[in-house]
Amino acid sequence: MTRRRLVVDEIARVEGEGALDLEIEAGRVTQARLRIFEPPRLFEALLRGRDHREAPDIAARICGICPVAYQLGAAQAMEQALGVRVGPAVRSLRRLLYCGEWIESHALHIVLLHAPDFLGYPDGMRMARDHPAAVEAGLALKRFGNDVLRTLGGREIHPVNVRVGGFHRWPRAAELEPLAARATAARAQALQLLRWASHFDFPAFERDYEFVAMRAPDGYPLNEGRIVSSAGIDIDLAEFDRHFAEHQVAYSTALHAGIRGRGAYLVGPLARYALNFDRLPAEVQALAREAGLGPVCRNPFRSILVRAIEVIYACGEIERLIADLRRRSAPPVSPIALRAAIGQGCTEAPRGLCHHRYEIDATGTIAGARIVPPTSQNQASIEADLRDLAGRHLETSDEDLRALCERAIRNHDPCISCSAHFLTLSVRGR
Amino acid sequence: MSTPARPTLAVWKFASCDGCQLSLLDAEADLLALGDRVDIAHFAEATSHVAPGPYDLSLVEGSVATARDAARILAIRAQSKRLVTIGACATAGGIQALRNFANTAELLAAVYPDPRTLDVLAEVTPIRAHVPVDFELPGCPVDRGQLLEVIAAMLAGRPPAIATHSVCVECKQRGTTCVLVARGVACLGPVTHAGCGAICPAYDRGCYGCFGPMETADPAALAKAWARLGIADRERRRALHAYCPAIEPFRSAGAERDP
C-alpha cells in the first residue's frame, strides 16, 4: 500500500506562520491540514480589564494588514452596547477609511502575493522584472489605499483616528479633495490589473461552498448590514452565536468555525461577490462579465479577479463618499452614557466577515471579549479545498502537488496572524 | 567559489501582527529598489524564495512567547552578521506581553481545555532577552522611513540616524499645539520615543505611547502632570502598560503598585 506524506513547513506569501500537512494513502487523501503554529497572543484575555475606549486601538494590533477592520468592529460593538447611534457623516467617513484598507490589502494580495503563482515567480519583486507595468500599477494602487488610510488616520498601519462615537479629528476638505481627484486614476489601474489577471491560466476547479457575507439595503457591504448565506441564513449580527460556532483542533493555535449543524462555510471576496452581485453598479457588473466572471464564482483561483472587481468598486466608492461628505458638516463625537451591556459589531474585513462581541460593566471596563476573524472561519473550507484538489492530482509529483496546495491556501489570502489570536475564545462564554 | 555580490537580507517573524514587515512591503517603489540592491534570502511574507544563511542583516519582528521561538531566535542570531529588531513587539514585548502581569498559569487554565498541549512560555519577552541585538527600532508599527534608514545604515556599517528624544520634540517640529498643556488631554508624549512624527496630537488626541519609552523617560514627572489634570492613577498605569509593557521604565511605572 502506498503512503505519501507531504509537508510544507512554512507557507510563503501569506500573513503569519502556518504549515501544511497532507497524507495520501491507497490513492486517497486521508488528511489535509492547515497547521497554524503562530503563537497565541491571547487578545481576548488582554482586553479584559481595559477601558471600552481602548478597544479599537488594542484590537487593531491583532492585524497589521487589516487594522481598520478591527477598529471599526470594536468601535461599533461598543456603540451598540451603549446605545450610541452615529450619524450618516460618521458612517460615510468610516466607509471611506475602510475602502482605503480594502484597496491596500487587495492590491498587496493581487500583485505581490497571488499573481506570482499564476506566472511562475517566487515573488512580486522578481515578477516585476518581466511584468513591470502590472506591478507598478498594483503598487500605485496600494499606495493610493495607503494614502487614504494615512490621510484619514494619520498612518497606514494602525491608524489613530477611529474612536467609540466617531472620529478624534474630522478631515478637512483640503485633505479629502486630492483623494477624490486620484480615485479616477486608481480605478483605471485596478481595471488594468483586472484585465491583466483575466488572461491567467486558471485551474478548472470549483467547489460548492456555502457563502457567508454581509448584505445591506444598498451598496456592496463594508461596515454594516445583516449576515446572509447562500443557503438561506439571513440574520441580524447579534444572532451570530445562534448560527455559528467555533471549535478547537489540536494541531492548530487557531479555532475552526462552522455553521451549526452544517459545518464548513466560506467568507471573503467570493462570498461577498456571490451574495451581493446585484449591489454592484451596472458598469462594474459589466467589467466583471468582460473578465469572464458570472454573478457567482466558485473557483477560488479566480478570486484574484473578484478582488480586482472589489478594488474597482472601492475606488468608485471613494469618489462617491467624498462627494457625500462635501455636503455634510463635521459631526460632534456622540455623547456616551456608560451602562453595563453587551454589544456586537460586524464588518467585512478584506478577507471576510469579522465579528466582535464585548461585555462591559457599568464603569465602561471590558468584562469579556470575543472576536471571530475571517481566517478562522475559512480554515475548514481551505482544508476541504486541499482535500478535493489533492485528490484530483494524485499522479502529480510531490513537489508539484506541494506547490499546488500552497496555491490553494493563498487563494483565500489567509491572515494567519489574525486567526491564531483567538484560541482563547473557544473556551470562554459558551 | 565567488562571494555574493549583494548583501543578504532576511526577515523573521515571531509573535506579532505582521504590521512591521508590512512596512517593508509598503515601501513599494523603494522595495523594488531594495530588491535590486540586496539579496532577499528569507522573507516568507513576501517570497517563496529561500536561501540558506549566513545573512548579512536579519530583521526580526515579534516577541518570544514559545519554547520553539526561544530556540529559533538563537539559531537566527548564529546565522546573522547583524540583527535588528523592528517594532514594539521585538523591542519591548508588544501588547501580548501584558500577560506577564497576569498569572499565566491561571490564564491558560481558564482559556484552554487542555493547556498541556500548548507551547507557551511563562513570560513574553523582547528579542534582547535572548540574544545580543545590534539595533532596536521602536514603534507599533515602525515608521517606514526609519526602517529604510536602518537597513541602509546597517548595510553601510554606519550607525542609523534615529533620534532618541521624545514625541514632544516632534509636536514642536510639526507645529502642533501641546494637547496636554493647552487642552488638558492625557498624553504620553513627554515619555515616549520619537519616530512616528507625533501623529496622535495632530489628530486631536493624546499620544498613547506605541513607540515605547524615550531614552531618558521620567514617568514620575509625567505622573505629577497627569495627576494635576485629575487623571486617575489607574488610568495612567493602564496607559503605560499597553503596547510596550515589557521594557523599563514603562514596565515598573505601569505596574499596579509602585515597586
XYZ file of C-alpha atoms in Angstrom:
689
model
C 0.000 0.000 0.000
C 1.449 3.368 -0.928
C 1.536 6.092 1.653
C 2.676 9.619 0.878
C 3.112 12.368 3.369
C 3.733 15.879 2.095
C 4.685 18.712 4.383
C 5.216 22.400 3.734
C 6.885 23.754 6.844
C 6.463 27.411 6.086
C 3.787 28.624 3.718
C 5.170 31.648 1.895
C 3.300 34.779 0.809
C 0.656 34.595 3.492
C 0.397 36.769 6.569
C 1.620 34.843 9.583
C 3.013 31.408 10.235
C 1.372 28.264 9.025
C 2.317 24.844 7.726
C 0.584 22.284 5.569
C 0.271 18.537 6.165
C -1.107 16.259 3.511
C -1.463 12.491 3.780
C -2.340 10.255 0.895
C -2.995 6.575 1.429
C -4.141 3.967 -1.069
C -4.976 6.554 -3.679
C -6.996 8.708 -1.318
C -6.280 11.933 0.571
C -6.683 10.855 4.177
C -5.671 14.113 5.760
C -5.242 17.725 4.722
C -4.364 20.153 7.445
C -3.541 23.810 7.553
C -1.458 23.722 10.694
C -1.187 27.112 12.374
C 1.645 27.482 14.832
C 1.562 31.213 15.197
C 1.961 31.804 18.954
C -1.382 32.625 20.573
C -1.417 36.250 21.726
C -4.497 35.980 23.948
C -6.154 39.214 22.903
C -9.435 38.300 24.462
C -7.773 37.949 27.848
C -5.744 41.146 27.354
C -8.868 43.150 26.576
C -10.494 42.168 29.847
C -9.979 44.926 32.422
C -9.244 47.605 29.802
C -11.458 50.626 29.252
C -14.004 50.258 26.429
C -12.467 53.320 24.737
C -9.173 51.443 24.382
C -10.714 48.539 22.458
C -10.369 49.929 18.901
C -6.633 50.616 19.235
C -5.881 47.383 21.111
C -7.919 45.183 18.756
C -6.157 46.821 15.789
C -2.946 45.119 16.942
C -4.418 41.763 16.025
C -3.542 42.518 12.422
C -1.196 44.959 10.736
C -2.756 44.242 7.327
C -6.370 44.992 8.252
C -6.309 47.093 11.450
C -9.320 49.176 10.374
C -11.473 46.038 10.323
C -10.705 45.531 13.996
C -11.030 49.216 14.889
C -14.461 49.530 13.295
C -15.716 46.204 14.645
C -14.686 47.191 18.170
C -15.983 50.777 17.974
C -19.328 49.693 16.512
C -19.742 46.934 19.095
C -19.149 49.427 21.920
C -21.596 51.875 20.341
C -24.206 49.152 20.101
C -23.619 48.217 23.760
C -24.001 51.823 24.888
C -26.934 52.684 22.620
C -24.894 55.256 20.704
C -26.101 55.929 17.173
C -23.521 57.591 14.970
C -24.890 59.725 12.162
C -24.599 59.400 8.378
C -21.456 61.547 8.181
C -19.542 59.260 10.547
C -20.826 56.196 8.720
C -19.680 57.620 5.380
C -16.247 58.534 6.708
C -15.824 55.062 8.202
C -16.755 53.521 4.868
C -14.236 55.775 3.140
C -11.497 54.746 5.569
C -12.408 51.088 5.037
C -12.227 51.498 1.237
C -8.608 52.564 1.743
C -7.903 49.375 3.678
C -9.634 47.153 1.106
C -7.592 48.712 -1.707
C -4.308 48.437 0.208
C -4.921 44.842 1.277
C -6.325 43.599 -2.031
C -3.635 45.320 -4.136
C -0.970 43.696 -1.945
C -2.540 40.290 -2.442
C -3.213 40.642 -6.157
C 0.191 41.822 -7.213
C 2.701 40.693 -4.583
C 1.176 37.519 -3.125
C -1.221 35.911 -5.614
C -0.232 36.817 -9.204
C 3.269 35.276 -8.897
C 1.522 31.881 -8.532
C -0.055 32.141 -11.976
C 3.054 33.407 -13.725
C 5.592 31.144 -12.038
C 7.592 33.559 -9.906
C 8.647 33.204 -6.267
C 7.592 36.797 -5.529
C 6.365 40.112 -6.879
C 9.813 41.668 -6.908
C 11.130 39.108 -9.398
C 7.848 39.181 -11.335
C 8.294 42.964 -11.670
C 11.330 42.474 -13.921
C 9.159 40.819 -16.577
C 5.821 42.469 -15.802
C 6.791 45.998 -14.782
C 3.555 47.710 -15.875
C 1.272 45.427 -13.881
C 3.438 45.501 -10.762
C 3.779 49.274 -10.965
C 0.001 49.652 -11.341
C -0.550 47.343 -8.373
C 1.929 49.190 -6.189
C 0.498 52.579 -7.193
C -2.935 51.305 -6.270
C -1.646 50.036 -2.967
C -0.081 53.441 -2.346
C -3.451 55.075 -3.039
C -5.173 52.828 -0.496
C -2.428 53.570 1.986
C -2.737 57.311 1.334
C -6.463 57.162 2.107
C -5.588 55.482 5.420
C -2.779 57.933 6.121
C -4.911 60.986 5.347
C -7.872 59.896 7.437
C -5.989 58.001 10.124
C -2.527 59.553 10.382
C -0.683 56.432 9.238
C -1.285 53.349 7.098
C -0.679 50.677 9.698
C -2.602 51.080 12.959
C -4.134 54.446 12.065
C -5.108 56.523 15.101
C -8.336 58.351 14.291
C -11.191 55.877 14.939
C -12.900 56.172 18.319
C -16.038 54.957 20.014
C -18.676 57.538 19.000
C -16.977 58.816 15.856
C -13.524 60.126 14.997
C -10.921 62.014 17.020
C -10.452 64.601 14.261
C -12.686 65.261 11.268
C -10.711 65.597 7.999
C -10.570 68.957 6.286
C -11.933 69.406 2.760
C -8.400 70.192 1.596
C -7.350 66.726 2.741
C -10.237 64.859 1.113
C -10.302 66.551 -2.295
C -6.913 65.284 -3.509
C -8.086 61.727 -2.741
C -11.212 62.232 -4.830
C -9.042 63.554 -7.645
C -6.789 60.468 -7.519
C -9.623 57.927 -7.338
C -10.243 58.046 -11.111
C -6.647 57.152 -11.931
C -6.659 54.450 -9.252
C -9.801 52.933 -10.751
C -8.078 52.796 -14.143
C -5.114 50.996 -12.544
C -7.451 48.490 -10.921
C -9.103 47.863 -14.276
C -5.657 47.356 -15.818
C -4.950 44.696 -13.160
C -8.324 43.021 -13.746
C -7.705 42.767 -17.490
C -4.138 41.559 -16.951
C -5.212 38.870 -14.496
C -8.182 37.783 -16.634
C -5.674 36.213 -19.053
C -4.106 33.995 -16.398
C -4.407 30.253 -16.755
C -6.907 29.276 -14.041
C -7.062 25.643 -12.950
C -10.542 24.219 -13.588
C -11.653 23.789 -10.009
C -14.973 24.671 -8.446
C -16.329 23.968 -5.004
C -19.844 24.056 -3.703
C -19.206 26.498 -0.858
C -21.832 27.833 1.482
C -21.029 31.521 1.148
C -21.477 33.818 4.161
C -21.248 37.603 3.918
C -22.947 40.770 4.990
C -25.697 42.344 2.947
C -27.011 45.880 3.294
C -30.097 47.623 1.901
C -27.923 49.449 -0.572
C -24.356 49.216 -1.771
C -21.797 46.469 -1.525
C -21.222 45.534 2.136
C -18.307 47.041 4.076
C -19.052 48.309 7.554
C -22.712 47.433 8.047
C -25.513 45.077 7.129
C -27.135 41.774 8.036
C -25.390 38.410 7.851
C -26.638 36.231 4.999
C -25.630 32.933 3.416
C -26.146 31.185 0.098
C -28.128 28.507 1.955
C -30.648 30.896 3.406
C -29.213 32.362 6.601
C -30.446 35.951 6.963
C -29.840 37.285 10.457
C -29.065 40.358 12.483
C -25.412 40.386 13.553
C -26.491 39.918 17.173
C -27.754 36.433 16.260
C -24.308 35.278 15.126
C -23.815 32.822 18.001
C -27.081 31.044 17.296
C -25.894 30.052 13.837
C -22.123 29.853 14.050
C -19.833 28.022 16.475
C -16.117 27.604 16.881
C -14.228 24.520 17.934
C -10.648 23.745 18.792
C -8.426 21.399 16.822
C -5.272 20.018 18.421
C -2.893 20.787 15.549
C -3.611 24.492 15.277
C -3.444 27.539 17.505
C -6.468 28.917 15.664
C -10.078 27.917 16.063
C -12.179 26.466 13.310
C -15.617 27.977 12.880
C -18.606 26.207 11.400
C -22.290 26.725 10.775
C -24.183 24.873 13.482
C -25.433 21.579 12.104
C -23.752 22.066 8.706
C -20.046 22.788 9.125
C -17.689 24.494 6.710
C -18.520 27.790 5.053
C -16.632 30.467 3.184
C -16.280 34.186 3.890
C -14.311 36.758 1.883
C -14.371 38.142 -1.657
C -16.028 35.123 -3.324
C -18.804 35.099 -0.718
C -19.362 38.865 -0.757
C -19.460 38.885 -4.533
C -21.856 35.954 -4.894
C -24.242 37.349 -2.294
C -24.042 40.983 -3.435
C -23.504 40.934 -7.191
C -26.790 42.827 -7.573
C -25.401 45.552 -5.299
C -22.563 46.379 -7.697
C -23.172 49.258 -10.129
C -24.109 48.081 -13.636
C -20.803 49.230 -15.100
C -18.835 47.214 -12.525
C -21.010 44.166 -13.273
C -20.187 44.637 -16.944
C -16.453 44.733 -16.187
C -16.793 41.518 -14.189
C -18.524 39.813 -17.132
C -15.871 41.118 -19.507
C -13.234 39.486 -17.282
C -15.081 36.174 -17.537
C -16.867 36.242 -14.187
C -20.516 35.313 -13.807
C -22.648 36.593 -10.925
C -21.270 33.736 -8.800
C -17.676 32.495 -8.798
C -16.949 29.139 -7.153
C -13.371 28.796 -8.378
C -11.066 30.050 -5.596
C -8.193 30.528 -8.056
C -10.307 33.197 -9.753
C -10.678 35.131 -6.508
C -7.880 37.359 -7.819
C -10.410 38.706 -10.351
C -13.041 39.241 -7.682
C -10.519 41.170 -5.570
C -9.783 43.378 -8.589
C -13.532 43.967 -9.045
C -13.800 44.939 -5.379
C -10.910 47.375 -5.761
C -12.624 48.947 -8.800
C -15.791 49.277 -6.722
C -13.885 50.761 -3.759
C -12.250 53.401 -5.978
C -15.696 54.427 -7.231
C -16.988 54.500 -3.658
C -14.186 56.848 -2.645
C -15.347 59.380 -5.210
C -18.989 58.965 -4.204
C -18.282 59.148 -0.459
C -16.127 62.254 -0.717
C -18.932 63.892 -2.726
C -21.336 62.874 0.041
C -19.036 64.232 2.760
C -18.736 67.543 0.902
C -22.397 68.143 1.721
C -22.046 67.331 5.411
C -20.512 69.296 8.243
C -18.185 67.747 10.816
C -20.346 65.987 13.398
C -19.549 66.165 17.099
C -18.457 62.952 18.802
C -21.602 61.208 20.026
C -22.014 61.597 23.790
C -21.601 58.387 25.741
C -23.528 57.376 28.871
C -21.956 54.320 30.500
C -24.002 51.271 31.426
C -23.365 47.562 31.834
C -24.158 45.958 28.496
C -23.242 43.527 25.755
C -22.514 44.824 22.270
C -21.736 43.242 18.945
C -20.053 44.640 15.879
C -19.545 43.054 12.493
C -17.865 44.273 9.325
C -16.486 42.884 6.081
C -12.710 42.804 6.502
C -10.823 42.398 3.209
C -10.631 38.654 3.977
C -14.265 38.396 5.047
C -16.711 38.689 7.883
C -15.186 39.701 11.215
C -17.462 39.523 14.251
C -16.849 41.167 17.647
C -18.731 40.713 20.899
C -17.892 42.618 24.100
C -19.327 42.711 27.562
C -18.729 45.905 29.520
C -19.548 46.750 33.131
C -21.199 49.901 34.466
C -17.827 51.728 34.619
C -17.120 51.040 30.943
C -14.497 48.399 31.724
C -14.379 45.380 29.422
C -15.513 42.222 31.213
C -15.394 39.867 28.246
C -14.431 39.916 24.593
C -14.762 37.574 21.682
C -13.607 38.218 18.148
C -14.152 35.809 15.261
C -11.754 36.739 12.452
C -12.275 35.694 8.833
C -9.406 33.238 8.558
C -10.561 31.034 11.424
C -13.937 30.891 9.696
C -12.315 29.844 6.441
C -9.966 27.180 7.776
C -12.387 24.301 7.341
C -13.128 25.346 3.748
C -9.428 25.794 2.985
C -8.795 22.243 4.202
C -11.726 20.968 2.131
C -10.201 22.724 -0.910
C -6.909 20.970 -0.186
C -8.521 17.529 0.111
C -10.520 17.999 -3.048
C -7.695 19.493 -5.103
C -5.043 16.994 -3.968
C -7.487 14.149 -4.637
C -7.724 15.268 -8.264
C -3.931 15.439 -8.671
C -2.698 12.247 -7.053
C -0.473 11.438 -10.029
C 1.382 14.723 -9.626
C 4.932 14.720 -8.247
C 5.390 15.619 -4.598
C 6.991 18.918 -5.475
C 4.231 19.994 -7.845
C 1.479 18.799 -5.524
C 3.022 20.737 -2.658
C 3.179 23.873 -4.801
C -0.435 23.401 -5.915
C -1.596 23.026 -2.309
C 0.265 26.165 -1.285
C -1.553 27.969 -4.058
C -4.869 26.600 -2.825
C -4.148 28.180 0.544
C -3.039 31.517 -0.898
C -6.264 31.683 -2.948
C -8.031 32.659 0.260
C -5.427 35.223 1.368
C -5.419 33.718 4.850
C -4.323 36.008 7.627
C -2.752 33.546 9.972
C -1.600 36.231 12.405
C -5.239 37.167 12.920
C -6.598 33.696 13.226
C -4.189 32.457 15.875
C -5.169 35.000 18.444
C -8.470 33.514 19.292
C -7.868 30.075 20.585
C -8.836 31.555 23.913
C -12.202 32.492 22.524
C -13.351 28.946 22.108
C -13.478 28.325 25.736
C -14.980 31.359 27.274
C -18.550 32.468 27.330
C -20.133 29.420 25.812
C 33.793 29.952 -5.054
C 32.785 33.561 -5.514
C 31.490 35.765 -2.751
C 27.947 37.029 -3.241
C 27.848 40.383 -4.997
C 24.935 41.694 -2.964
C 24.418 41.617 0.797
C 21.798 39.165 2.009
C 18.715 40.284 3.936
C 16.449 38.026 5.987
C 13.147 38.938 7.655
C 11.857 36.813 10.536
C 8.515 36.764 12.296
C 7.828 35.990 15.944
C 4.653 36.784 17.942
C 3.329 39.888 16.193
C 0.654 41.331 13.925
C 2.787 41.414 10.729
C 2.496 45.195 10.567
C 6.211 45.960 10.780
C 7.059 43.540 7.963
C 4.214 45.113 6.042
C 6.008 48.462 6.443
C 8.686 46.973 4.229
C 6.132 45.879 1.612
C 4.575 49.340 1.949
C 7.876 50.814 0.818
C 6.619 49.902 -2.680
C 8.987 51.594 -5.178
C 11.723 51.550 -2.542
C 11.042 47.848 -2.029
C 11.727 47.114 -5.682
C 14.909 49.191 -5.433
C 15.881 47.321 -2.295
C 15.270 44.034 -4.118
C 17.874 45.144 -6.641
C 20.428 46.181 -4.012
C 20.155 43.254 -1.624
C 19.519 39.565 -2.000
C 16.321 38.891 -0.074
C 17.272 35.496 1.260
C 14.354 34.862 3.608
C 11.111 36.853 3.815
C 8.231 34.397 3.978
C 5.511 37.035 3.768
C 6.908 38.343 0.500
C 8.564 35.460 -1.318
C 8.726 31.683 -1.675
C 12.422 32.011 -2.453
C 14.556 30.836 0.449
C 18.356 30.876 0.547
C 20.399 29.371 3.375
C 22.357 31.574 5.786
C 24.560 33.170 6.872
C 22.776 36.501 6.407
C 24.359 39.943 6.394
C 21.307 41.508 8.019
C 18.382 39.944 9.834
C 15.296 41.983 10.658
C 13.282 40.460 13.475
C 9.612 41.251 14.062
C 7.728 39.984 17.099
C 8.414 38.849 20.635
C 9.276 35.450 22.056
C 6.297 33.604 23.536
C 7.050 29.918 22.954
C 9.949 27.499 23.585
C 10.099 26.838 19.852
C 10.646 30.540 19.218
C 13.210 30.832 22.029
C 15.281 28.189 20.238
C 14.636 29.709 16.813
C 15.985 33.154 17.738
C 19.284 31.577 18.880
C 19.655 29.846 15.513
C 18.804 33.054 13.646
C 21.335 35.075 15.668
C 24.027 32.482 14.946
C 23.353 32.895 11.215
C 23.195 36.706 11.194
C 26.082 39.125 10.931
C 23.830 41.943 12.128
C 20.458 41.586 13.804
C 17.956 44.427 14.133
C 14.639 44.266 15.960
C 11.789 46.031 14.175
C 8.866 47.285 16.196
C 7.352 47.293 19.647
C 6.949 43.505 19.957
C 10.569 42.644 19.172
C 11.928 45.646 21.062
C 9.583 45.935 24.062
C 7.452 42.772 24.154
C 4.429 44.239 22.424
C 0.855 44.161 23.608
C 0.918 40.392 24.122
C 3.472 40.949 26.926
C 0.591 42.289 29.035
C 0.030 38.701 30.051
C 3.320 38.885 32.008
C 1.412 40.878 34.612
C -1.350 38.333 34.976
C -0.990 34.818 36.345
C -0.145 32.960 33.151
C -0.920 29.509 34.555
C -4.344 30.666 35.706
C -4.954 32.452 32.452
C -4.135 29.409 30.382
C -6.126 27.088 32.589
C -9.074 29.430 32.258
C -8.969 29.606 28.495
C -7.636 26.276 27.217
C -9.374 22.940 27.646
C -6.009 21.224 27.634
C -3.168 23.640 28.356
C -0.675 20.749 28.436
C -0.593 20.646 24.648
C 0.450 24.281 24.494
C 3.949 25.504 23.974
C 3.691 28.792 25.846
C 6.446 30.320 27.974
C 5.617 31.930 31.336
C 6.565 35.388 30.024
C 6.554 37.134 26.666
C 9.976 38.707 26.164
C 11.656 41.075 23.728
C 14.401 39.695 21.497
C 17.198 41.251 23.567
C 16.248 38.990 26.478
C 17.537 36.095 24.356
C 20.328 37.303 22.079
C 22.519 40.368 21.529
C 20.810 42.892 19.238
C 22.720 45.319 17.026
C 19.969 47.908 16.817
C 16.425 48.226 18.155
C 13.895 50.197 16.123
C 10.799 51.063 18.171
C 7.222 51.642 17.073
C 3.841 49.976 16.788
C 4.280 49.941 13.874
C 7.770 51.131 12.935
C 7.957 54.197 10.738
C 8.669 53.173 7.135
C 11.262 55.904 6.556
C 13.100 54.950 9.739
C 13.056 51.298 8.716
C 14.654 52.079 5.355
C 17.235 54.276 7.109
C 18.159 51.456 9.499
C 18.527 48.953 6.659
C 20.717 51.381 4.676
C 22.848 52.197 7.723
C 23.345 48.569 8.715
C 24.349 47.550 5.215
C 26.752 50.507 5.074
C 28.161 49.677 8.502
C 27.282 53.075 9.984
C 25.074 53.913 12.978
C 21.463 54.676 11.960
C 20.344 58.306 12.253
C 17.400 57.689 14.578
C 16.570 60.435 17.096
C 16.109 59.288 20.697
C 14.234 62.333 22.018
C 10.532 62.413 22.952
C 7.399 62.851 20.874
C 7.164 66.390 22.343
C 10.009 67.494 20.097
C 8.144 66.165 17.062
C 4.988 68.093 18.042
C 7.071 71.274 18.114
C 8.564 70.388 14.722
C 5.101 69.728 13.326
C 3.720 72.913 14.821
C 1.075 71.113 16.883
C -0.162 72.950 19.972
C 0.531 70.883 23.096
C -2.643 68.910 23.847
C -1.526 68.219 27.423
C -0.748 71.800 28.429
C -3.276 73.677 26.306
C -6.225 71.285 26.472
C -5.542 69.088 29.468
C -5.555 65.883 27.419
C -3.773 62.828 28.871
C -0.710 62.487 26.644
C 2.267 60.123 26.904
C 4.300 62.293 24.520
C 6.767 63.548 27.174
C 7.983 59.993 27.948
C 7.561 58.401 24.511
C 10.280 57.768 21.943
C 10.063 59.916 18.815
C 9.767 58.405 15.369
C 6.081 58.469 14.417
C 6.139 62.203 13.688
C 3.737 62.993 16.566
C 0.642 61.705 14.804
C -1.842 61.462 17.675
C -1.705 65.084 18.926
C -2.074 66.178 15.283
C -5.290 64.112 15.261
C -6.596 65.817 18.418
C -5.766 63.071 20.884
C -3.009 62.282 23.351
C -0.009 60.151 22.404
C -0.641 56.598 23.567
C 2.980 55.548 23.787
C 3.172 52.991 20.972
C 6.855 53.807 20.327
C 7.781 52.932 23.923
C 9.978 54.931 26.285
C 12.377 57.629 25.065
C 15.988 57.374 26.155
C 15.682 59.373 29.409
C 11.975 58.972 30.126
C 10.782 60.273 33.503
C 7.445 58.620 34.255
C 7.403 60.133 37.768
C 7.301 63.644 36.302
C 4.569 62.536 33.913
C 2.592 61.100 36.840
C 2.606 64.520 38.528
C 1.487 66.272 35.353
C -1.337 63.780 34.811
C -2.362 63.992 38.484
C -2.745 67.766 38.091
C -5.174 67.073 35.241
C -7.193 64.910 37.620
C -6.489 61.661 35.762
C -6.889 58.568 37.928
C -3.758 56.677 38.889
C -5.244 53.521 37.420
C -5.747 55.151 34.046
C -2.105 56.322 33.964
C -0.763 52.885 34.828
C -3.022 51.304 32.237
C -1.753 53.757 29.602
C 1.867 52.826 30.329
C 1.030 49.132 30.250
C -0.236 48.817 26.718
C 1.926 48.489 23.626
C 5.392 48.379 25.237
C 4.880 46.915 28.720
C 7.972 44.680 28.900
C 10.565 47.456 28.842
C 11.727 49.828 31.601
C 10.688 52.342 32.776
C 7.189 51.612 31.395
C 7.326 48.149 32.944
C 7.689 49.358 36.535
C 5.803 52.648 36.205
C 2.772 50.873 34.785
C 2.702 48.141 37.413
C -0.321 48.091 39.693
C 1.734 49.178 42.666
C 4.992 51.114 42.832
C 7.884 48.661 43.074
